[in-house]
CSV table of C-alpha atoms in Angstrom, one decimal:
chain,number,residue,atom,x,y,z
A,1,MET,CA,0.0,0.0,0.0
A,2,PRO,CA,1.5,3.4,-0.9
A,3,SER,CA,2.8,5.3,2.2
A,4,GLN,CA,0.5,8.3,1.7
A,5,THR,CA,-2.8,6.8,0.5
A,6,LEU,CA,-5.6,4.6,1.9
A,7,ASP,CA,-7.5,2.8,-0.9
A,8,ASP,CA,-11.3,2.8,-1.0
A,9,ALA,CA,-11.5,-0.9,-0.5
A,10,THR,CA,-9.5,-0.8,2.7
A,11,LEU,CA,-11.5,2.2,3.9
A,12,ALA,CA,-14.8,0.4,3.2
A,13,GLY,CA,-13.6,-2.6,5.1
A,14,LEU,CA,-12.7,-0.4,8.1
A,15,VAL,CA,-16.1,1.2,8.3
A,16,ALA,CA,-17.9,-2.1,7.6
A,17,ASP,CA,-16.1,-3.5,10.6
A,18,ALA,CA,-16.9,-0.5,12.7
A,19,THR,CA,-20.6,-0.7,11.9
A,20,ALA,CA,-20.8,-4.3,13.0
A,21,ALA,CA,-20.9,-3.0,16.6
A,22,PRO,CA,-24.0,-3.3,18.7
A,23,SER,CA,-26.1,-0.3,19.5
A,24,MET,CA,-29.3,0.4,21.4
A,25,HIS,CA,-32.2,-1.2,19.4
A,26,ASN,CA,-29.7,-1.6,16.6
A,27,ALA,CA,-30.3,2.0,15.6
A,28,GLN,CA,-26.7,2.4,14.4
A,29,PRO,CA,-26.5,6.1,15.4
A,30,TRP,CA,-23.3,6.9,13.6
A,31,GLN,CA,-21.9,8.7,10.6
A,32,PHE,CA,-18.3,8.5,9.3
A,33,ARG,CA,-16.5,11.1,7.3
A,34,TYR,CA,-13.1,10.4,5.7
A,35,THR,CA,-10.8,13.3,4.6
A,36,ARG,CA,-8.1,12.2,2.2
A,37,ALA,CA,-5.9,15.2,2.8
A,38,GLY,CA,-5.7,14.6,6.5
A,39,ARG,CA,-6.1,10.8,6.3
A,40,THR,CA,-8.6,11.2,9.2
A,41,LEU,CA,-11.8,9.3,9.8
A,42,THR,CA,-14.3,11.3,11.9
A,43,LEU,CA,-17.0,9.6,13.9
A,44,ARG,CA,-20.1,11.7,14.3
A,45,ALA,CA,-23.3,10.9,16.3
A,46,ASP,CA,-26.4,10.6,14.1
A,47,LEU,CA,-28.8,12.4,16.4
A,48,GLU,CA,-31.8,11.6,14.1
A,49,ARG,CA,-31.4,8.1,15.5
A,50,ALA,CA,-31.4,9.1,19.1
A,51,MET,CA,-34.1,7.9,21.5
A,52,PRO,CA,-35.5,10.7,23.5
A,53,GLU,CA,-37.8,8.5,25.7
A,54,ALA,CA,-35.4,5.8,26.8
A,55,ASP,CA,-32.1,7.6,26.3
A,56,PRO,CA,-32.7,11.4,26.7
A,57,ASP,CA,-29.1,12.3,27.6
A,58,THR,CA,-27.8,10.1,24.7
A,59,ARG,CA,-25.6,8.1,27.1
A,60,ALA,CA,-26.5,4.8,25.3
A,61,LEU,CA,-26.0,6.4,21.9
A,62,HIS,CA,-22.4,7.3,23.0
A,63,VAL,CA,-21.9,3.8,24.3
A,64,GLY,CA,-22.9,2.3,20.9
A,65,CYS,CA,-20.7,4.7,19.0
A,66,GLY,CA,-17.8,3.8,21.4
A,67,ALA,CA,-18.3,0.2,20.5
A,68,ALA,CA,-18.1,1.1,16.8
A,69,LEU,CA,-14.9,3.1,17.5
A,70,LEU,CA,-13.3,0.0,19.2
A,71,ASN,CA,-14.1,-2.1,16.1
A,72,LEU,CA,-12.5,0.6,13.9
A,73,ARG,CA,-9.4,0.4,16.0
A,74,VAL,CA,-9.3,-3.4,15.8
A,75,SER,CA,-9.8,-3.3,12.0
A,76,ALA,CA,-7.0,-0.7,11.6
A,77,ALA,CA,-4.6,-2.9,13.6
A,78,HIS,CA,-5.6,-5.9,11.5
A,79,HIS,CA,-4.8,-3.9,8.3
A,80,GLY,CA,-1.5,-2.8,9.7
A,81,LEU,CA,-2.5,0.8,10.2
A,82,ASP,CA,-1.7,3.3,12.9
A,83,ALA,CA,-4.9,4.8,14.4
A,84,VAL,CA,-4.3,7.9,16.5
A,85,THR,CA,-7.6,8.5,18.2
A,86,ALA,CA,-8.9,11.7,19.8
A,87,LEU,CA,-12.3,11.7,21.7
A,88,LEU,CA,-14.6,14.7,21.4
A,89,PRO,CA,-12.0,16.7,19.3
A,90,GLU,CA,-14.3,19.6,18.6
A,91,PRO,CA,-15.6,21.2,21.8
A,92,SER,CA,-17.9,23.5,19.8
A,93,ASP,CA,-19.6,20.5,18.2
A,94,PRO,CA,-20.3,17.7,20.7
A,95,ALA,CA,-21.8,15.5,18.0
A,96,VAL,CA,-18.3,14.9,16.7
A,97,LEU,CA,-17.4,12.0,18.9
A,98,ALA,CA,-13.9,11.0,17.7
A,99,ALA,CA,-11.3,11.6,15.1
A,100,VAL,CA,-9.0,8.8,14.0
A,101,ARG,CA,-5.9,9.6,12.0
A,102,LEU,CA,-4.9,6.6,10.0
A,103,GLY,CA,-1.3,6.1,9.1
A,104,VAL,CA,0.4,3.4,7.1
A,105,ARG,CA,3.2,1.8,9.2
A,106,PRO,CA,6.7,1.0,7.9
A,107,ASP,CA,7.7,-2.7,7.9
A,108,ALA,CA,8.6,-2.5,11.6
A,109,PRO,CA,7.1,-5.1,14.0
A,110,ARG,CA,3.8,-4.2,15.5
A,111,GLU,CA,3.5,-3.0,19.1
A,112,PRO,CA,2.1,-5.6,21.6
A,113,ALA,CA,-1.0,-3.4,22.1
A,114,ASP,CA,-1.7,-3.4,18.3
A,115,GLU,CA,-1.1,-7.2,18.2
A,116,ALA,CA,-3.7,-7.6,20.9
A,117,LEU,CA,-6.2,-5.5,19.0
A,118,ALA,CA,-5.6,-7.3,15.7
A,119,ALA,CA,-6.1,-10.6,17.4
A,120,LEU,CA,-9.7,-9.6,18.1
A,121,HIS,CA,-10.5,-9.0,14.4
A,122,PRO,CA,-11.9,-12.5,13.6
A,123,ALA,CA,-14.6,-12.0,16.3
A,124,ILE,CA,-16.1,-8.8,14.7
A,125,ARG,CA,-18.2,-10.7,12.2
A,126,ASP,CA,-19.0,-13.6,14.6
A,127,ARG,CA,-20.3,-11.4,17.5
A,128,HIS,CA,-24.1,-11.4,17.7
A,129,THR,CA,-26.5,-10.6,20.5
A,130,SER,CA,-28.2,-13.8,21.7
A,131,ARG,CA,-31.7,-13.6,23.3
A,132,TYR,CA,-31.8,-17.3,23.7
A,133,PRO,CA,-31.4,-19.5,26.8
A,134,PHE,CA,-27.9,-20.3,27.9
A,135,ASP,CA,-27.0,-23.5,29.8
A,136,GLU,CA,-25.9,-23.6,33.5
A,137,GLN,CA,-22.2,-24.1,32.8
A,138,THR,CA,-20.1,-21.6,34.8
A,139,ILE,CA,-17.6,-19.5,32.8
A,140,PRO,CA,-14.1,-20.4,34.1
A,141,GLU,CA,-12.3,-17.9,36.3
A,142,ASP,CA,-9.4,-17.5,33.9
A,143,ILE,CA,-11.8,-16.5,31.1
A,144,ARG,CA,-13.7,-14.1,33.5
A,145,ALA,CA,-10.3,-12.5,34.3
A,146,GLN,CA,-9.7,-11.9,30.6
A,147,PHE,CA,-13.0,-10.0,30.4
A,148,ALA,CA,-12.0,-7.8,33.3
A,149,ASP,CA,-8.6,-7.1,31.8
A,150,ALA,CA,-10.2,-6.3,28.4
A,151,ALA,CA,-12.5,-3.6,30.1
A,152,ARG,CA,-9.6,-2.3,32.2
A,153,ILE,CA,-7.5,-1.6,29.1
A,154,GLU,CA,-10.2,0.7,27.9
A,155,GLY,CA,-10.7,2.5,31.2
A,156,ALA,CA,-13.7,0.6,32.6
A,157,ASP,CA,-14.4,-1.9,35.4
A,158,PHE,CA,-16.1,-5.2,34.7
A,159,ALA,CA,-17.3,-7.5,37.4
A,160,PHE,CA,-19.6,-10.5,37.6
A,161,LEU,CA,-22.4,-10.1,40.1
A,162,ALA,CA,-22.1,-11.9,43.4
A,163,PRO,CA,-25.3,-13.9,44.4
A,164,ILE,CA,-26.9,-11.4,46.7
A,165,HIS,CA,-26.2,-8.5,44.3
A,166,LEU,CA,-27.4,-10.7,41.4
A,167,GLU,CA,-30.9,-11.1,43.0
A,168,THR,CA,-31.1,-7.3,43.5
A,169,VAL,CA,-30.2,-6.6,39.9
A,170,LEU,CA,-32.6,-9.2,38.6
A,171,GLU,CA,-35.4,-7.5,40.5
A,172,LEU,CA,-34.4,-4.2,39.1
A,173,ILE,CA,-34.4,-5.6,35.5
A,174,ARG,CA,-37.9,-7.0,36.0
A,175,ASP,CA,-39.1,-3.7,37.6
A,176,ALA,CA,-37.7,-1.7,34.6
A,177,GLU,CA,-39.3,-4.1,32.1
A,178,GLY,CA,-42.6,-3.5,33.8
A,179,TYR,CA,-42.1,0.3,33.8
A,180,ASP,CA,-41.4,0.1,30.1
A,181,ARG,CA,-44.5,-1.8,29.3
A,182,GLY,CA,-46.5,0.7,31.3
A,183,ASP,CA,-45.1,3.7,29.5
A,184,PRO,CA,-46.9,4.2,26.2
A,185,ALA,CA,-44.3,6.6,24.8
A,186,ARG,CA,-41.4,4.2,25.5
A,187,GLU,CA,-43.5,1.3,24.1
A,188,ALA,CA,-44.0,3.2,20.9
A,189,GLU,CA,-40.4,4.2,20.7
A,190,GLN,CA,-39.3,0.5,21.1
A,191,GLU,CA,-41.9,-0.6,18.5
A,192,HIS,CA,-40.5,2.0,16.1
A,193,TRP,CA,-37.2,0.1,16.1
A,194,THR,CA,-38.6,-3.4,15.6
A,195,ARG,CA,-39.0,-4.9,12.1
A,196,ASN,CA,-41.5,-7.3,10.6
A,197,THR,CA,-39.4,-9.2,8.1
A,198,LYS,CA,-42.6,-10.5,6.4
A,199,THR,CA,-43.3,-7.0,5.1
A,200,GLU,CA,-39.9,-5.3,4.9
A,201,ALA,CA,-36.2,-6.0,4.3
A,202,PRO,CA,-34.7,-4.1,7.2
A,203,VAL,CA,-31.3,-2.4,7.3
A,204,ASP,CA,-31.5,-1.4,11.0
A,205,GLY,CA,-33.6,-2.1,14.1
A,206,ILE,CA,-34.4,-5.4,15.7
A,207,PRO,CA,-35.9,-7.9,13.2
A,208,ASP,CA,-38.6,-10.3,14.5
A,209,TYR,CA,-36.3,-13.3,14.0
A,210,ALA,CA,-33.9,-11.9,16.6
A,211,PHE,CA,-36.5,-11.4,19.4
A,212,GLY,CA,-35.7,-14.9,20.8
A,213,PRO,CA,-38.3,-17.0,22.7
A,214,ARG,CA,-40.3,-15.9,25.7
A,215,ASP,CA,-39.2,-17.2,29.0
A,216,ALA,CA,-41.7,-19.6,30.4
A,217,SER,CA,-40.9,-18.5,33.9
A,218,GLU,CA,-41.2,-14.8,33.1
A,219,ARG,CA,-37.7,-14.2,34.6
A,220,ALA,CA,-35.7,-13.6,31.5
A,221,THR,CA,-33.2,-10.7,31.7
A,222,THR,CA,-33.2,-9.9,27.9
A,223,ARG,CA,-35.5,-7.1,26.7
A,224,ASP,CA,-38.7,-8.5,25.2
A,225,PHE,CA,-38.9,-6.6,21.9
A,226,ALA,CA,-42.5,-7.9,21.4
A,227,GLY,CA,-43.5,-5.6,24.3
A,228,THR,CA,-47.1,-6.0,25.1
A,229,GLY,CA,-47.8,-7.4,21.6
A,230,VAL,CA,-47.9,-11.1,20.5
A,231,LEU,CA,-45.7,-12.6,17.9
A,232,PRO,CA,-47.5,-15.6,16.4
A,233,GLY,CA,-45.7,-18.9,16.7
A,234,ARG,CA,-43.2,-17.6,19.2
A,235,ALA,CA,-41.8,-20.3,21.5
A,236,ARG,CA,-42.0,-20.3,25.3
A,237,VAL,CA,-39.0,-22.0,26.9
A,238,ARG,CA,-37.1,-21.8,30.2
A,239,PHE,CA,-34.0,-19.7,30.5
A,240,GLU,CA,-31.1,-20.3,32.8
A,241,ASN,CA,-32.1,-20.3,36.5
A,242,ARG,CA,-29.1,-18.2,37.6
A,243,PRO,CA,-27.9,-16.0,34.7
A,244,GLN,CA,-24.3,-15.0,34.7
A,245,LEU,CA,-24.6,-11.2,34.7
A,246,ALA,CA,-21.7,-8.7,34.8
A,247,LEU,CA,-21.7,-4.9,35.4
A,248,LEU,CA,-19.5,-2.6,33.4
A,249,SER,CA,-18.9,0.8,35.0
A,250,THR,CA,-16.7,3.8,34.6
A,251,PRO,CA,-15.3,6.3,37.2
A,252,GLY,CA,-17.1,9.2,35.6
A,253,ASP,CA,-20.4,9.7,33.9
A,254,HIS,CA,-19.7,12.1,31.0
A,255,PRO,CA,-19.6,11.7,27.2
A,256,THR,CA,-15.9,10.7,27.3
A,257,ASP,CA,-16.7,8.1,29.9
A,258,TRP,CA,-19.6,6.8,27.8
A,259,LEU,CA,-17.4,6.5,24.8
A,260,SER,CA,-14.8,4.7,26.9
A,261,ALA,CA,-17.5,2.4,28.2
A,262,GLY,CA,-18.5,1.5,24.6
A,263,GLN,CA,-15.0,0.7,23.7
A,264,ALA,CA,-14.6,-1.4,26.8
A,265,LEU,CA,-17.9,-3.2,26.2
A,266,GLU,CA,-17.0,-4.1,22.6
A,267,ARG,CA,-13.5,-5.3,23.7
A,268,VAL,CA,-15.2,-7.6,26.3
A,269,LEU,CA,-17.7,-8.8,23.7
A,270,LEU,CA,-15.1,-9.7,21.1
A,271,THR,CA,-13.0,-11.4,23.7
A,272,ALA,CA,-16.1,-13.4,24.8
A,273,THR,CA,-16.8,-14.4,21.2
A,274,LEU,CA,-13.2,-15.7,20.7
A,275,HIS,CA,-13.9,-18.0,23.7
A,276,GLN,CA,-17.3,-19.2,22.4
A,277,VAL,CA,-19.1,-17.3,25.1
A,278,SER,CA,-22.4,-15.9,24.0
A,279,THR,CA,-23.7,-12.5,25.2
A,280,SER,CA,-26.7,-10.2,25.4
A,281,PHE,CA,-27.7,-7.1,27.3
A,282,ALA,CA,-30.0,-6.2,30.1
A,283,THR,CA,-30.2,-2.4,29.7
A,284,GLN,CA,-33.7,-1.7,31.0
A,285,PRO,CA,-32.8,-0.4,34.5
A,286,LEU,CA,-30.0,1.8,33.1
A,287,GLU,CA,-32.7,3.7,31.3
A,288,TRP,CA,-34.5,4.7,34.5
A,289,PRO,CA,-32.5,7.1,36.7
A,290,ASP,CA,-34.1,6.0,39.9
A,291,LEU,CA,-33.1,2.4,39.2
A,292,ARG,CA,-29.7,3.0,37.6
A,293,TRP,CA,-28.0,4.2,40.8
A,294,LEU,CA,-29.2,1.1,42.6
A,295,LEU,CA,-27.3,-1.2,40.3
A,296,ARG,CA,-23.9,-0.7,42.1
A,297,ASP,CA,-22.8,-3.4,44.5
A,298,PRO,CA,-23.8,-2.0,47.9
A,299,VAL,CA,-20.5,-3.2,49.5
A,300,TYR,CA,-17.8,-3.0,46.8
A,301,GLY,CA,-19.4,-1.0,44.0
A,302,THR,CA,-17.9,2.2,42.8
A,303,GLY,CA,-18.3,4.3,39.6
A,304,HIS,CA,-21.3,4.6,37.3
A,305,ALA,CA,-23.1,1.7,35.8
A,306,GLN,CA,-22.9,1.8,32.0
A,307,MET,CA,-24.0,-1.8,30.9
A,308,ILE,CA,-25.4,-5.0,32.3
A,309,ILE,CA,-24.0,-7.9,30.2
A,310,ARG,CA,-25.4,-11.5,30.3
A,311,LEU,CA,-22.8,-14.1,29.4
A,312,GLY,CA,-22.9,-17.9,29.0
A,313,TYR,CA,-22.8,-20.9,26.8
A,314,GLY,CA,-25.5,-21.3,24.3
A,315,PRO,CA,-26.7,-20.2,20.8
A,316,SER,CA,-24.7,-17.2,19.4
A,317,GLY,CA,-27.8,-15.5,18.1
A,318,PRO,CA,-28.6,-14.5,14.5
A,319,ARG,CA,-26.9,-11.8,12.5
A,320,THR,CA,-28.9,-8.5,12.5
A,321,PRO,CA,-29.1,-6.1,9.5
A,322,ARG,CA,-26.7,-3.2,8.9
A,323,ARG,CA,-27.1,0.0,7.0
A,324,PRO,CA,-25.4,0.2,3.5
A,325,LEU,CA,-22.0,1.9,3.6
A,326,ASP,CA,-23.3,4.7,1.3
A,327,GLN,CA,-25.6,5.7,4.1
A,328,VAL,CA,-22.9,6.0,6.8
A,329,LEU,CA,-19.7,6.9,5.0
A,330,THR,CA,-18.8,10.1,3.2
A,331,ILE,CA,-15.4,10.5,1.5
A,332,GLU,CA,-14.0,14.0,1.0
A,333,PRO,CA,-10.8,15.2,-0.8
């Protein structure tokens, strides 16, 4: 590859990898702009895809964009590119979330940090959210430690919930799910981001085939995207009795922290995927301020809760749609 250029095929691959990241309701709230002169890829929040009911401060939007940023860094390392990243580089425009200057390396050996990022690349396309039951097999301690290390590298804390704390969080998840179903505006917002694949070919949102089954015991932690509606033919099965939930948190609770949380989240998810550990999210109580602050461990908890992750061994979940690159990428001279 010439030292001063980045060809369009490589650029498209970088952005395609970035957009494989998870986001709230699969809204994909990002835009990328590449300037050839500065060899810089700018990540901007697509605020038309914000969710004013469930995410009024755009915290979750930032987390999703942070996950896309981590994927971009992984892809750059895979392609042998330097990726010098600045968060919130334009204070006058907070919708500009990150600027990544891409440089072509000489033939020198890669740094260990870049090797570690590049090693995650195969997991980008295999990572999917699984709203299916997991088995009761406990994730080994050495693998759990790798998840904590992955989050720590990106400036976040990751900890599995102890039994007493787990019961509290499960109650908060169920409370939040009930609050959501009792709030017509939130119910409508969620429905706006679900897709009936019998009548449309979606490029975003949660398709009906990804809802997963209902929990026969009504104790599932995953969000039920059917809401108060009924999906014909949907199975009812029992989920794991004691889900393995982990809390990801950050020291602060500002846009930079949310972006760091998203990068930490995706680094954990990719690490889990490499270990054949399936994942999903339980974000419902994070979306209610009076419940979110209760999520911290009452004895050891510090920081601000940014994500509840469910992990375990089971189906990896189906691939969900992504927007075409011409909708998310602009190339400028």
